[in-house]
GROMACS .gro file of C-alpha atoms in nm:
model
  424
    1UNK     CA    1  -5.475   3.847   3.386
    2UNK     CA    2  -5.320   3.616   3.694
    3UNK     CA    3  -5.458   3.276   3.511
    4UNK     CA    4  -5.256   3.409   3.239
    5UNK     CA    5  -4.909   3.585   3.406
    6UNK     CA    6  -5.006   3.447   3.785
    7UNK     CA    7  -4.749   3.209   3.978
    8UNK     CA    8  -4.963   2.898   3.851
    9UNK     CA    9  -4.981   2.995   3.471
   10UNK     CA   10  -4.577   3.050   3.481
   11UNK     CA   11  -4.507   2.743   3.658
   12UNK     CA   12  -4.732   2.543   3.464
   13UNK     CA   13  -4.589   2.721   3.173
   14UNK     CA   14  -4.222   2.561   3.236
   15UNK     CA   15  -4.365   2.216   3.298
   16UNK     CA   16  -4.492   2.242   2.951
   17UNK     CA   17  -4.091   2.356   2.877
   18UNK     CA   18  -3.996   2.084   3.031
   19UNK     CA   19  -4.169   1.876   2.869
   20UNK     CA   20  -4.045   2.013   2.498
   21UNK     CA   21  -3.734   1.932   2.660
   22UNK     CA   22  -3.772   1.590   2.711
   23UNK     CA   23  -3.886   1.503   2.385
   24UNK     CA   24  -3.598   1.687   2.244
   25UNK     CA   25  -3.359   1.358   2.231
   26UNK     CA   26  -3.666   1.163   2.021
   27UNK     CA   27  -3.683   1.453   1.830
   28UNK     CA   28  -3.334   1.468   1.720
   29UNK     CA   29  -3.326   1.115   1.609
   30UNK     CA   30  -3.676   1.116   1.445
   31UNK     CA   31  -3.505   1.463   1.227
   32UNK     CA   32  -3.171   1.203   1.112
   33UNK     CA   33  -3.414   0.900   1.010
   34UNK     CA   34  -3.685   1.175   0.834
   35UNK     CA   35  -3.372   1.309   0.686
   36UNK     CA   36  -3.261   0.995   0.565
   37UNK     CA   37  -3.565   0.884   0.417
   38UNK     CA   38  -3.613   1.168   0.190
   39UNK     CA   39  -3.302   1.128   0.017
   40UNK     CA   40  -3.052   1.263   0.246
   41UNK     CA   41  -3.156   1.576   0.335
   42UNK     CA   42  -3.141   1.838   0.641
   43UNK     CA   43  -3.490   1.769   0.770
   44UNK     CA   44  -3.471   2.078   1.007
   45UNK     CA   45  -3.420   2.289   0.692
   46UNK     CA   46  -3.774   2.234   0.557
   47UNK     CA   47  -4.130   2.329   0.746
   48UNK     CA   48  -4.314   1.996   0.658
   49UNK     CA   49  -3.987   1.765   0.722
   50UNK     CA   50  -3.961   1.935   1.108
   51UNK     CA   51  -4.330   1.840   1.109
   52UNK     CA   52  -4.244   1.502   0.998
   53UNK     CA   53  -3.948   1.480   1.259
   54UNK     CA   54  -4.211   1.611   1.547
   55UNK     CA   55  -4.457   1.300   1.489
   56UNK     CA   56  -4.208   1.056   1.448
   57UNK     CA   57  -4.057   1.107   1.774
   58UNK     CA   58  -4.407   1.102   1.936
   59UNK     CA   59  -4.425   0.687   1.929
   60UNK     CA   60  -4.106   0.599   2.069
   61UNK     CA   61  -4.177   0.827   2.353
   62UNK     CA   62  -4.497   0.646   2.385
   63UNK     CA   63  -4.310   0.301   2.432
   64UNK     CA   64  -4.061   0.445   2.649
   65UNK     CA   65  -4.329   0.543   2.835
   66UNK     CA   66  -4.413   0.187   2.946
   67UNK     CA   67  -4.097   0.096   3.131
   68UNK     CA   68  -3.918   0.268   3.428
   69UNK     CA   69  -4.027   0.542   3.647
   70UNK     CA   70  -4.183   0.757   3.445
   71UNK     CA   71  -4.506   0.762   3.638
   72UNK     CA   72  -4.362   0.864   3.981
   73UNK     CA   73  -4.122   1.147   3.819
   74UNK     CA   74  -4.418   1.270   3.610
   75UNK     CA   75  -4.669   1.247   3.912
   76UNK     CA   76  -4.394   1.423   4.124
   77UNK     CA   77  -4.402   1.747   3.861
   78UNK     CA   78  -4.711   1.757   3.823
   79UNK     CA   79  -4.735   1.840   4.229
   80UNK     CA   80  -4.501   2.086   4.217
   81UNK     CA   81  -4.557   2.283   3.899
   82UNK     CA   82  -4.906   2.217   3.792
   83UNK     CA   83  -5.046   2.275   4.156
   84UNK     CA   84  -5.267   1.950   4.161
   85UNK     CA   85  -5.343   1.783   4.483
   86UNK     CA   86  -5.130   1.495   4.538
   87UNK     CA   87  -5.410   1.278   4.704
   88UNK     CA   88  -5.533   1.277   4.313
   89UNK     CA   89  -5.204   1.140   4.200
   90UNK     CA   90  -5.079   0.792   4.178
   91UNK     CA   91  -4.741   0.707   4.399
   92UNK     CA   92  -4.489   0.452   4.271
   93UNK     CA   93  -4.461   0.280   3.933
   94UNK     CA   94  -4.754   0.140   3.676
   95UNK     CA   95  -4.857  -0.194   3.789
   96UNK     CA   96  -5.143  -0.300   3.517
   97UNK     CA   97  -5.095  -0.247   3.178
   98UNK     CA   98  -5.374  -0.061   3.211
   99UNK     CA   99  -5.222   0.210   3.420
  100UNK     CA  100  -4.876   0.195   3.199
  101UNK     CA  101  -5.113   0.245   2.888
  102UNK     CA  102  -5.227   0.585   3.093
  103UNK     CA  103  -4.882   0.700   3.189
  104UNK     CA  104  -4.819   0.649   2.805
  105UNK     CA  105  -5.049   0.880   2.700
  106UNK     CA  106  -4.977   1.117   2.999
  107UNK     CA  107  -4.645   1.119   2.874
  108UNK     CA  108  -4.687   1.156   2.499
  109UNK     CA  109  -4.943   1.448   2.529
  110UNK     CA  110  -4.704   1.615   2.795
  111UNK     CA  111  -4.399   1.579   2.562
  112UNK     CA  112  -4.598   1.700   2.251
  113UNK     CA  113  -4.781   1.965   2.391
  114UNK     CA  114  -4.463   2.085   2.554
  115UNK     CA  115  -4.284   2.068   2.233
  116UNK     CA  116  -4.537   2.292   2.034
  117UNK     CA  117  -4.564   2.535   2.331
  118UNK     CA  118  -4.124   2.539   2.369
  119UNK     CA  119  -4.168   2.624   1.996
  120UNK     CA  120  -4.384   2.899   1.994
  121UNK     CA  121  -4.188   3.028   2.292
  122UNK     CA  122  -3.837   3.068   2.121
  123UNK     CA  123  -4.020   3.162   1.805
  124UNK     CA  124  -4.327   3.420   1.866
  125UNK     CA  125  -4.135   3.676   2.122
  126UNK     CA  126  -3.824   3.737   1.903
  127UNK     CA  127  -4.108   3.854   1.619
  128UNK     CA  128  -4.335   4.013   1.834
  129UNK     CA  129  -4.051   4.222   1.981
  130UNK     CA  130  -3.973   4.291   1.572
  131UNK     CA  131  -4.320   4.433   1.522
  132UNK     CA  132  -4.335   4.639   1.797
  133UNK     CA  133  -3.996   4.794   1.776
  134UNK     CA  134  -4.062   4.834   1.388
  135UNK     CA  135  -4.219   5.198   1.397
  136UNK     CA  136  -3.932   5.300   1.578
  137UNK     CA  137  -3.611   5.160   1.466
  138UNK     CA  138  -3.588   5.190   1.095
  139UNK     CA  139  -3.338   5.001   1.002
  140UNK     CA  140  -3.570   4.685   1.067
  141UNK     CA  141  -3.805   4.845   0.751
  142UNK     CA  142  -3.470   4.694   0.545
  143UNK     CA  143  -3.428   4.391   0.619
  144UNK     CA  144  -3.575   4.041   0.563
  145UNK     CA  145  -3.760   4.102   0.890
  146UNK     CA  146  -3.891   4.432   0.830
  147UNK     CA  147  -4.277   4.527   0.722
  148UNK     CA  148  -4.223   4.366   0.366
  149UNK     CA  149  -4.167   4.043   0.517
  150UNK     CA  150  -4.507   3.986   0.696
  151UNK     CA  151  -4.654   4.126   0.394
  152UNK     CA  152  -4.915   4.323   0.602
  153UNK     CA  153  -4.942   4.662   0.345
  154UNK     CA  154  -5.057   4.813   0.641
  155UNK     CA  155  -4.954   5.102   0.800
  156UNK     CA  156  -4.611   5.034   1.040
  157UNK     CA  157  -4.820   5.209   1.333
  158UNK     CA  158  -4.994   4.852   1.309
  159UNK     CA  159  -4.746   4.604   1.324
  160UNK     CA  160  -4.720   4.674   1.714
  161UNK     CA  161  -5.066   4.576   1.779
  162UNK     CA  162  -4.975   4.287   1.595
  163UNK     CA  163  -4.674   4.233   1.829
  164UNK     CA  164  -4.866   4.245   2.120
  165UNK     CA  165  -5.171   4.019   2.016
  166UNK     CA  166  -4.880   3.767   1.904
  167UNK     CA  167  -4.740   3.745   2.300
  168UNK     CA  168  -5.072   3.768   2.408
  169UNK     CA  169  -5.190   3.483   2.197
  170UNK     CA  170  -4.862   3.278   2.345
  171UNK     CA  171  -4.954   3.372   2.665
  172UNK     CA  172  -5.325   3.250   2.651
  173UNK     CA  173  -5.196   2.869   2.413
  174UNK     CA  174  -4.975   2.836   2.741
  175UNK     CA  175  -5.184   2.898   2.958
  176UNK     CA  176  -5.471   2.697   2.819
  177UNK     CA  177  -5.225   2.403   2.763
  178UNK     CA  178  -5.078   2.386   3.126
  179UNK     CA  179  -5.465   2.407   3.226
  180UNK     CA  180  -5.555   2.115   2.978
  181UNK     CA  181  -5.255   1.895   3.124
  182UNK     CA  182  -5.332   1.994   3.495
  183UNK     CA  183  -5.712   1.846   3.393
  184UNK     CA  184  -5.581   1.565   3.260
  185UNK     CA  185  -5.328   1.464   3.477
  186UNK     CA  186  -5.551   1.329   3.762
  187UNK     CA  187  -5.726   1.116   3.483
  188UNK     CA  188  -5.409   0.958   3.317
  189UNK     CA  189  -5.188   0.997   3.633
  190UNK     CA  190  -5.445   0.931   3.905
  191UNK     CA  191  -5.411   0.592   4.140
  192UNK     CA  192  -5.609   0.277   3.994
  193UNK     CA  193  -5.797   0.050   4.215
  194UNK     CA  194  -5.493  -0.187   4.235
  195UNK     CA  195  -5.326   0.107   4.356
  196UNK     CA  196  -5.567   0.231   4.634
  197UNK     CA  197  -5.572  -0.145   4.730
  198UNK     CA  198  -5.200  -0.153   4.788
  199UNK     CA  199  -5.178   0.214   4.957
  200UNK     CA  200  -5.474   0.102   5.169
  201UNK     CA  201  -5.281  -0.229   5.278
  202UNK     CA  202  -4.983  -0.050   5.352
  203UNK     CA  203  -5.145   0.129   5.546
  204UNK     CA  204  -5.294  -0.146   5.757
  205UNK     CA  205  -4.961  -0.309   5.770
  206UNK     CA  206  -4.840   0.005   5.930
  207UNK     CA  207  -5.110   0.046   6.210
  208UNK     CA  208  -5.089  -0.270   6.282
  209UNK     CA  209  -4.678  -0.230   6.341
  210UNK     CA  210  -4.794   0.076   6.530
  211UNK     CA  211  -5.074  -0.098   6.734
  212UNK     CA  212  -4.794  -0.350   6.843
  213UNK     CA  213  -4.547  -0.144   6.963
  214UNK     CA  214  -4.818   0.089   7.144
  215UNK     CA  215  -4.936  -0.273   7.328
  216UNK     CA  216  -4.619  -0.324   7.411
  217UNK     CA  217  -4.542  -0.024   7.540
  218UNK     CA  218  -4.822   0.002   7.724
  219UNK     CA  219  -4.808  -0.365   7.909
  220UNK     CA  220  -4.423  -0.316   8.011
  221UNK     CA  221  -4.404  -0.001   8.084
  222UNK     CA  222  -4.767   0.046   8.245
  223UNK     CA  223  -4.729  -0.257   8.461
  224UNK     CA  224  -4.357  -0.154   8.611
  225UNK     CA  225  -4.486   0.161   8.678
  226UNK     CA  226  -4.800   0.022   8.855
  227UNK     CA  227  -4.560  -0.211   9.028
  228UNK     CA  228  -4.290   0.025   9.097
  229UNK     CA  229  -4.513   0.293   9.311
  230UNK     CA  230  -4.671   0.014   9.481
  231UNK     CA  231  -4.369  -0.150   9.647
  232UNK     CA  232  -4.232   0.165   9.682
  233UNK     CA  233  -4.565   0.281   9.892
  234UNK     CA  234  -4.558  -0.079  10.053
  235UNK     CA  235  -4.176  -0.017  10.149
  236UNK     CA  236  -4.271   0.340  10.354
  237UNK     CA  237  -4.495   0.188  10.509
  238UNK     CA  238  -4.312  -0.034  10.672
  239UNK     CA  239  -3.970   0.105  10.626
  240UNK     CA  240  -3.913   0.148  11.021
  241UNK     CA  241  -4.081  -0.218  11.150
  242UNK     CA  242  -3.996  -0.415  10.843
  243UNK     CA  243  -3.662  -0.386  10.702
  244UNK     CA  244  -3.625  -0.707  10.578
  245UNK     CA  245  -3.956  -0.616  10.343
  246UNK     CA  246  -3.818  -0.290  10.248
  247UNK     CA  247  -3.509  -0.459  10.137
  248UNK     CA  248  -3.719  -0.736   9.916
  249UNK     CA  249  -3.950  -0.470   9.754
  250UNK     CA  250  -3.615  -0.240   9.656
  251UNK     CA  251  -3.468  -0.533   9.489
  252UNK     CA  252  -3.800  -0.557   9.320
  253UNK     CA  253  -3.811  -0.211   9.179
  254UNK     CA  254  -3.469  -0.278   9.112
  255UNK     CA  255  -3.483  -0.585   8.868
  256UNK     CA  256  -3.867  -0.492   8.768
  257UNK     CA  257  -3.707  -0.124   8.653
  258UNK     CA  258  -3.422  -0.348   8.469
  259UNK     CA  259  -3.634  -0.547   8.284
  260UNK     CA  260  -3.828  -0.245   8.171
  261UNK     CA  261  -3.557  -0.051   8.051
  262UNK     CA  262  -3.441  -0.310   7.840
  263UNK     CA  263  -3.787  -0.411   7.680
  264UNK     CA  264  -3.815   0.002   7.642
  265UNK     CA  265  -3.503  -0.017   7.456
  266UNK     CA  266  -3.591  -0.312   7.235
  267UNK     CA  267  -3.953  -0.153   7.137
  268UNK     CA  268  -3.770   0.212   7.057
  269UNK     CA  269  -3.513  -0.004   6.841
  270UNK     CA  270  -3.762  -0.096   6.628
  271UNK     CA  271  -3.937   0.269   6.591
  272UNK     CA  272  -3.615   0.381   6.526
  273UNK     CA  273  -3.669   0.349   6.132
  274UNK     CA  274  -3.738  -0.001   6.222
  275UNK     CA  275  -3.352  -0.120   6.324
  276UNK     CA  276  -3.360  -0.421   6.472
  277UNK     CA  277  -3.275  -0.511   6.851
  278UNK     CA  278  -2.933  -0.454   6.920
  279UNK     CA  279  -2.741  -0.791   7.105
  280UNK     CA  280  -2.774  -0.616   7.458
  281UNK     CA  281  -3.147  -0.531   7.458
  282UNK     CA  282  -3.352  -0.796   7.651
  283UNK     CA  283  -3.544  -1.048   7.461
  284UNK     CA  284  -3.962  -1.066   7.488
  285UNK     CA  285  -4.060  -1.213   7.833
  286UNK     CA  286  -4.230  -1.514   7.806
  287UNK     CA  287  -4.430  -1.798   8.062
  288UNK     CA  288  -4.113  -1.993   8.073
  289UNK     CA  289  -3.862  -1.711   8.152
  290UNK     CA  290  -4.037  -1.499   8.372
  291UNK     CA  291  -4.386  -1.624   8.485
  292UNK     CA  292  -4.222  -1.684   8.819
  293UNK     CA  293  -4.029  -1.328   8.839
  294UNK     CA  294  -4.333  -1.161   8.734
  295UNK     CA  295  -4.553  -1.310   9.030
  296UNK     CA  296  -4.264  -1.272   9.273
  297UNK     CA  297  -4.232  -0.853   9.187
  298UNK     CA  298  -4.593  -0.861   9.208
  299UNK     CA  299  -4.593  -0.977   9.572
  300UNK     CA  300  -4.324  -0.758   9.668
  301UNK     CA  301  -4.560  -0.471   9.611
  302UNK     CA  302  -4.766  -0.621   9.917
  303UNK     CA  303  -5.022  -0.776   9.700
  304UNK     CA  304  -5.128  -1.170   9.797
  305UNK     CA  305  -5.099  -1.336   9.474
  306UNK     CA  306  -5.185  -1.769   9.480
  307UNK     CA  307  -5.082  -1.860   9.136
  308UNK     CA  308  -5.210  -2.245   9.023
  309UNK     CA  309  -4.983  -2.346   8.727
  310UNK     CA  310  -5.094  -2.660   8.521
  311UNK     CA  311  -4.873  -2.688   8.235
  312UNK     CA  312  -4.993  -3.033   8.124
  313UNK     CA  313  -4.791  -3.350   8.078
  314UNK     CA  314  -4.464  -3.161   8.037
  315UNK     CA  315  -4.441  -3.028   8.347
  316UNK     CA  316  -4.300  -2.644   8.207
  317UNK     CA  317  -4.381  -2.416   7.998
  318UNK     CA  318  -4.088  -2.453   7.763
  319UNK     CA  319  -4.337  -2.669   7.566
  320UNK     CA  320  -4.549  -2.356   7.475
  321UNK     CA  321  -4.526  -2.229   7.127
  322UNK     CA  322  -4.269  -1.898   7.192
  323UNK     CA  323  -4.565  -1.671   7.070
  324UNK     CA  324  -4.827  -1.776   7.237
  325UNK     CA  325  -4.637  -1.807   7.601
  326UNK     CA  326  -4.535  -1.431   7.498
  327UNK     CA  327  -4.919  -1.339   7.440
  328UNK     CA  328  -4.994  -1.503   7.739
  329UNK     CA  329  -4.685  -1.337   7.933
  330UNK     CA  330  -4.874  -1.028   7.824
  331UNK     CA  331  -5.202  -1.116   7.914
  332UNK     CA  332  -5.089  -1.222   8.293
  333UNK     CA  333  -4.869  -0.893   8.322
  334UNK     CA  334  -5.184  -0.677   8.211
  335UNK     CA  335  -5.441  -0.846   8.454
  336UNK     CA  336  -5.173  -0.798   8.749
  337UNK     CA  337  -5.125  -0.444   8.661
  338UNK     CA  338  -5.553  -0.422   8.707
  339UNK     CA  339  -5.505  -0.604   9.023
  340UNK     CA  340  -5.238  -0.343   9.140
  341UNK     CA  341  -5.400  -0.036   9.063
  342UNK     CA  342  -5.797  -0.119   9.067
  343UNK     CA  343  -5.826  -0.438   9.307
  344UNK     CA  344  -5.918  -0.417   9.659
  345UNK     CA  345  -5.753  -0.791   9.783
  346UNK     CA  346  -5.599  -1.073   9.679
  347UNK     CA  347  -5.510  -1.246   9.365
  348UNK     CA  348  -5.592  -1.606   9.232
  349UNK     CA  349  -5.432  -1.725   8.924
  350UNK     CA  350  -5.469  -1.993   8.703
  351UNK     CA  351  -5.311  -2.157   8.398
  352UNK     CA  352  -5.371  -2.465   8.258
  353UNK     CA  353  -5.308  -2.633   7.906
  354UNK     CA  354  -5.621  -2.826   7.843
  355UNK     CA  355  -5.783  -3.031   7.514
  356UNK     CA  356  -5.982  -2.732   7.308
  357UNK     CA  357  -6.344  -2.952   7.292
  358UNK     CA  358  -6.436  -3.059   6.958
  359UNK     CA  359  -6.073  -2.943   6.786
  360UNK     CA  360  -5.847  -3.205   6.901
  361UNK     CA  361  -5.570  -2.915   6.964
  362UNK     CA  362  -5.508  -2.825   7.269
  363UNK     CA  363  -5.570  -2.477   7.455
  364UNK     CA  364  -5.409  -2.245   7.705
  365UNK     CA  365  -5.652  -2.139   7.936
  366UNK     CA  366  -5.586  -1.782   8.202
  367UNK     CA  367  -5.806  -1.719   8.471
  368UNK     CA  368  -5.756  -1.427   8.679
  369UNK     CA  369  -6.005  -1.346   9.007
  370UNK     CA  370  -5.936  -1.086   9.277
  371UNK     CA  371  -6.197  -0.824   9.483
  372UNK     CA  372  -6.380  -0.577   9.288
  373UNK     CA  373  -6.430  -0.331   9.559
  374UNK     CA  374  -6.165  -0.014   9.525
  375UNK     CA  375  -6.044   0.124   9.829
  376UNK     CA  376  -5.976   0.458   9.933
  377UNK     CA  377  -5.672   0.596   9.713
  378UNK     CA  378  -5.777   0.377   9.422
  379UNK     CA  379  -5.969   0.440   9.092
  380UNK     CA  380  -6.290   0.206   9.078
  381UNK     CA  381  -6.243  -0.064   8.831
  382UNK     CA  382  -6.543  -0.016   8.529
  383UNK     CA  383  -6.510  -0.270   8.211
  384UNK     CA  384  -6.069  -0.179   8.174
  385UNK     CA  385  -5.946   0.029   7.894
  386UNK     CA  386  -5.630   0.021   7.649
  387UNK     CA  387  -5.439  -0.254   7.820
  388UNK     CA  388  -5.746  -0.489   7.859
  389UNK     CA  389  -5.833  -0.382   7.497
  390UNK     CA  390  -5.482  -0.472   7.408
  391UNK     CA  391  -5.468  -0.788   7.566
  392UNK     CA  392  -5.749  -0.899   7.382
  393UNK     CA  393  -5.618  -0.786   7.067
  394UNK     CA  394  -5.301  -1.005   7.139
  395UNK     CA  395  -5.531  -1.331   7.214
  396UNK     CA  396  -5.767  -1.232   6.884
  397UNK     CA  397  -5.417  -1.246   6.686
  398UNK     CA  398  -5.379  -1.608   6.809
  399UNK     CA  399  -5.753  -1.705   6.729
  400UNK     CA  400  -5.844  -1.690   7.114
  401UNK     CA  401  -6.000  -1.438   7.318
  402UNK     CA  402  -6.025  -1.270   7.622
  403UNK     CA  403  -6.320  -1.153   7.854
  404UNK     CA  404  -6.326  -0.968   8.141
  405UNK     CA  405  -6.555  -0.796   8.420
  406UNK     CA  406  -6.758  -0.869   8.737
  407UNK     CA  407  -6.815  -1.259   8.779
  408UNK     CA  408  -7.014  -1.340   9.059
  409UNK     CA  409  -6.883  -1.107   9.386
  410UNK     CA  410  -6.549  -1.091   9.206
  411UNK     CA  411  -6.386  -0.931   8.918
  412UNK     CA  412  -6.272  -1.172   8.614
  413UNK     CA  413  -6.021  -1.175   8.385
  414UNK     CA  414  -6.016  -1.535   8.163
  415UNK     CA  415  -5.844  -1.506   7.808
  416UNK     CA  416  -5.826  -1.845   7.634
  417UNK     CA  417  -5.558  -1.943   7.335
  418UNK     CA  418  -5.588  -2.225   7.113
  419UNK     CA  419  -5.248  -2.422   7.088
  420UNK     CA  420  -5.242  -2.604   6.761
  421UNK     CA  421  -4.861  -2.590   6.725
  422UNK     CA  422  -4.817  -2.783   7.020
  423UNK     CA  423  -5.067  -3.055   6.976
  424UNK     CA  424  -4.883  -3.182   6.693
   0.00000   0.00000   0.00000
């Protein structure tokens, strides 16, 4: 009895309505031409011209089928009334003729089916309702709708079982059709393998937007943090014999807390619904910009760091391509933020443009050394974790690569990207 009178059947019941609904303009103007054609006649006053009408309004809903949204509004009913999962369901428009020829017939057996079931529902109750109330109201035994006109001879008593079977035959063609549609609809409706392909991509696109912005989070505000506590430690500890320190590590957190706001703001600018930056958030940090800030807010946490800069024949880093001195930015920051909170001593860096062997490009090369040993208060260093794994995620972007761990008695960070912009 639920499949039949149950929340489902009734929804899927005024889908089919719906659908009887639609095909209602096609209908109209199939009737006028039908009309026409037999010599000028009312085609809704005659059985077989209304049959006529109904399958010549079938092919131009067909066609119309082929353009437009169809597939998208169709798919979107068919989740909410016809209680099919919607990971089974196509999203967006036809894009092969191949999946417009589906939605086609989708929509033609939705429309049509709908049609005969809108039919039978205006149609059937009003008689059933006849039949039963016949034994009972008399005056229907005189007219045109009374016993004579169903030409049963049976008893009266009779014609309410009739009644009944009549809704209860409506009940189980609507039912079956909103169960044949729901069937159907994954077939004729359902994503194609152009359209997995494209959802799939998307989605790539989308972690990879997501992977960015979680790098770049993590590198900013990781390392300001990292830097932050240790200047601010450094600055205690010498706050009463040192003031001159103290003062140089608070304008560190100061300008190293700037920096990070604004690189904050221009990351949460672009999660925001993807808005762009607005004209007060601080650009990407690159070699040429900040190289020398970074290493000087590094030191100010009371870390040693000997930097060895090479840029090549230039002389600067302006010469860089912009995104690889921004990977490499990156890179740096991350392997001073390891220094901060895993290394046990000093820091050597080095960067050098050099000729890539064999390519005739050239290459920026990063090599990072300090102490592996942690000392008390710090978390032993193992292989690194999300900013190491981000850092070579921004080289592998470039075509480079990164690799880092114990070299020797020391731990090693070297991360190595090809420059073929700026070799030409």
């Amino acid at each position: 009895m639920n499949r039949l009178f149950g929340a489902r059947a009734r929804l899927r019941w005024v889908h089919l309505i719906l659908g009887g609904a639609l095909l209602m303009p096609y209908f109209l103007l199939a009737q006028v031409g039908v009309g026409m054609a037999a010599g000028g006649v009312n085609a809704l006053g005659s059985f077989p011209l209304v049959l006529a009408a109904y399958a010549a309004a079938l092919p131009p809903a067909a066609v119309t089928a082929v353009f437009g949204p169809v597939r998208p509004l169709s798919a979107a009913a068919v989740r909410a009334m016809c209680a099919v999962p919607g990971e089974r369901l196509a999203e967006g428009p036809a894009r092969s003729w191949a999946a417009r020829g589906r939605t086609s017939a989708w929509w033609t057996l939705h429309l049509g089916i709908g049609a005969v079931i809108s039919g039978m529902t205006l149609a059937v109750p009003p008689m059933a309702v006849a039949l039963i109330a016949l034994p009972f109201v008399s005056g229907l035994r005189d007219t045109d709708l009374g016993l004579d006109w169903f030409s049963t001879g049976a008893d009266a008593y009779v014609a309410p079982l009739v009644g009944t079977g009549m809704l209860g035959g409506l009940a189980l063609c609507a039912a079956g059709a909103g169960a044949l549609l729901a069937r159907l609809a994954p077939v004729l409706l359902g994503p194609t393998a152009a359209d997995r392909l494209a959802a799939a991509e998307e989605r790539a696109a989308d972690l990879a937007v997501r992977n960015r912005l979680a790098r770049e989070l993590h590198d900013a505000v990781g390392h300001a943090l990292s830097a932050v506590t240790l200047q601010a430690v450094a600055a205690r500890r010498v706050l009463d014999s040192d003031p001159g320190f103290v003062r140089e590590a608070l304008a560190a957190i100061e300008d190293t807390t700037r920096r990070t706001v604004g690189e904050l703001d221009a990351v949460l600018g672009l999660l925001r619904d993807g808005d762009p930056a607005g004209p007060d958030t601080a650009p990407a940090p690159t070699l040429a910009a900040d190289l020398d800030g970074l290493l000087a807010r590094t030191r100010a946490s009371g870390t040693p760091v000997t930097a060895h800069q090479d840029p090549g024949p230039a002389r600067d880093w302006t010469h860089v391509p912009p995104i690889a001195s921004r990977e490499a930015y990156r890179i740096v920051q991350e392997g001073l933020s390891n220094a901060l909170r895993h290394g046990a001593g000093p820091v050597d860096l080095r960067i050098r443009v050099q000729d890539a062997a064999g390519t005739g490009h050239r290459e920026l090369e990063i090599t990072m050394t300090n102490p592996p040993a942690a000392p008390e208060g710090k978390a032993p260093r193992t292989t690194g974790g999300r900013g190491l794994r981000g850092a070579a995620e921004r080289a592998a972007l470039l075509g480079g690569r990164v690799e880092a761990g114990p070299h020797e008695d020391r731990w090693r960070l070297r991360a190595v990207l090809p420059l073929a912009e700026a070799a030409r």
